[in-house]
XYZ file of C-alpha atoms in Angstrom:
101
model
C 35.751 31.184 -159.677
C 38.790 29.080 -158.859
C 41.915 28.762 -160.972
C 41.119 25.340 -162.538
C 37.699 26.613 -163.659
C 39.278 29.716 -165.160
C 41.778 27.548 -167.022
C 38.901 25.389 -168.288
C 37.091 28.467 -169.587
C 40.205 29.561 -171.475
C 40.698 26.065 -172.914
C 37.055 25.857 -173.989
C 37.319 29.240 -175.696
C 40.494 28.136 -177.461
C 38.830 24.920 -178.596
C 35.997 26.879 -180.194
C 37.958 29.823 -181.571
C 41.058 28.292 -183.109
C 40.304 25.978 -186.001
C 43.197 23.876 -187.187
C 43.322 21.016 -189.648
C 44.198 18.553 -186.938
C 41.573 17.442 -184.439
C 44.223 16.386 -181.902
C 44.751 19.896 -180.537
C 41.102 20.117 -179.531
C 41.097 16.550 -178.197
C 44.014 17.463 -175.915
C 42.162 20.568 -174.704
C 39.036 18.517 -174.041
C 41.099 15.953 -172.113
C 42.537 18.719 -169.941
C 39.060 20.139 -169.314
C 37.746 16.692 -168.383
C 40.606 16.237 -165.903
C 40.171 19.644 -164.277
C 36.454 20.426 -164.483
C 34.525 17.260 -165.240
C 31.791 18.366 -162.822
C 31.001 21.489 -164.901
C 28.822 20.203 -167.735
C 28.494 23.620 -169.366
C 32.267 23.908 -169.868
C 32.665 20.364 -171.178
C 29.695 20.781 -173.504
C 31.003 24.114 -174.804
C 34.428 22.611 -175.512
C 33.095 19.479 -177.189
C 30.873 21.571 -179.459
C 34.045 22.391 -181.403
C 34.166 18.768 -182.562
C 31.226 19.393 -184.874
C 33.605 21.128 -187.262
C 35.673 17.959 -187.509
C 32.735 15.644 -188.174
C 33.772 13.091 -190.765
C 33.473 9.353 -191.006
C 37.121 8.763 -190.115
C 37.070 11.140 -187.130
C 33.729 9.770 -185.940
C 35.153 6.258 -185.841
C 38.493 7.213 -184.323
C 37.223 9.659 -181.699
C 33.817 8.069 -181.084
C 34.128 8.479 -177.309
C 34.562 12.242 -177.580
C 31.513 12.600 -179.797
C 29.575 10.526 -177.238
C 30.851 12.798 -174.449
C 29.403 15.725 -176.391
C 25.977 14.061 -176.504
C 26.083 13.058 -172.833
C 27.151 16.457 -171.533
C 24.674 18.158 -173.867
C 21.842 16.221 -172.227
C 23.147 17.050 -168.739
C 23.574 20.722 -169.662
C 20.065 21.015 -171.118
C 18.532 19.277 -168.092
C 20.312 21.653 -165.686
C 19.314 24.604 -167.841
C 15.656 23.510 -167.698
C 15.885 23.057 -163.927
C 17.307 26.556 -163.522
C 14.620 28.049 -165.752
C 11.869 26.278 -163.804
C 13.355 27.437 -160.501
C 13.511 31.042 -161.718
C 9.895 30.865 -162.874
C 8.752 29.413 -159.561
C 10.688 32.028 -157.631
C 9.226 34.887 -159.660
C 5.689 33.537 -159.138
C 6.332 33.222 -155.421
C 7.665 36.783 -155.243
C 4.655 38.079 -157.182
C 2.296 36.308 -154.817
C 3.884 37.646 -151.644
C 4.725 41.121 -152.923
C 1.238 41.787 -154.289
C -0.355 41.812 -150.846
């Protein structure tokens, strides 16, 4: 794990653990994560999950893009998760087939 990914993990944990009244602190953390680790959908999705606590009409209108990022990265994350699960299942079947003989 490289340093930017480690920093992204820490920022994502902070975004989900520390609840403040102001949404801007989490928005800044999410921006930093998007700049450093945009290619890691699991980190971005984990960080944007913290926005659910700030869901209100005003925040939804003001920070609409961030709520959309959450939906987009959620779909990407779930697709990758399904692909990994299918690959593990296929690999275990293949191992069973060859190791039985």
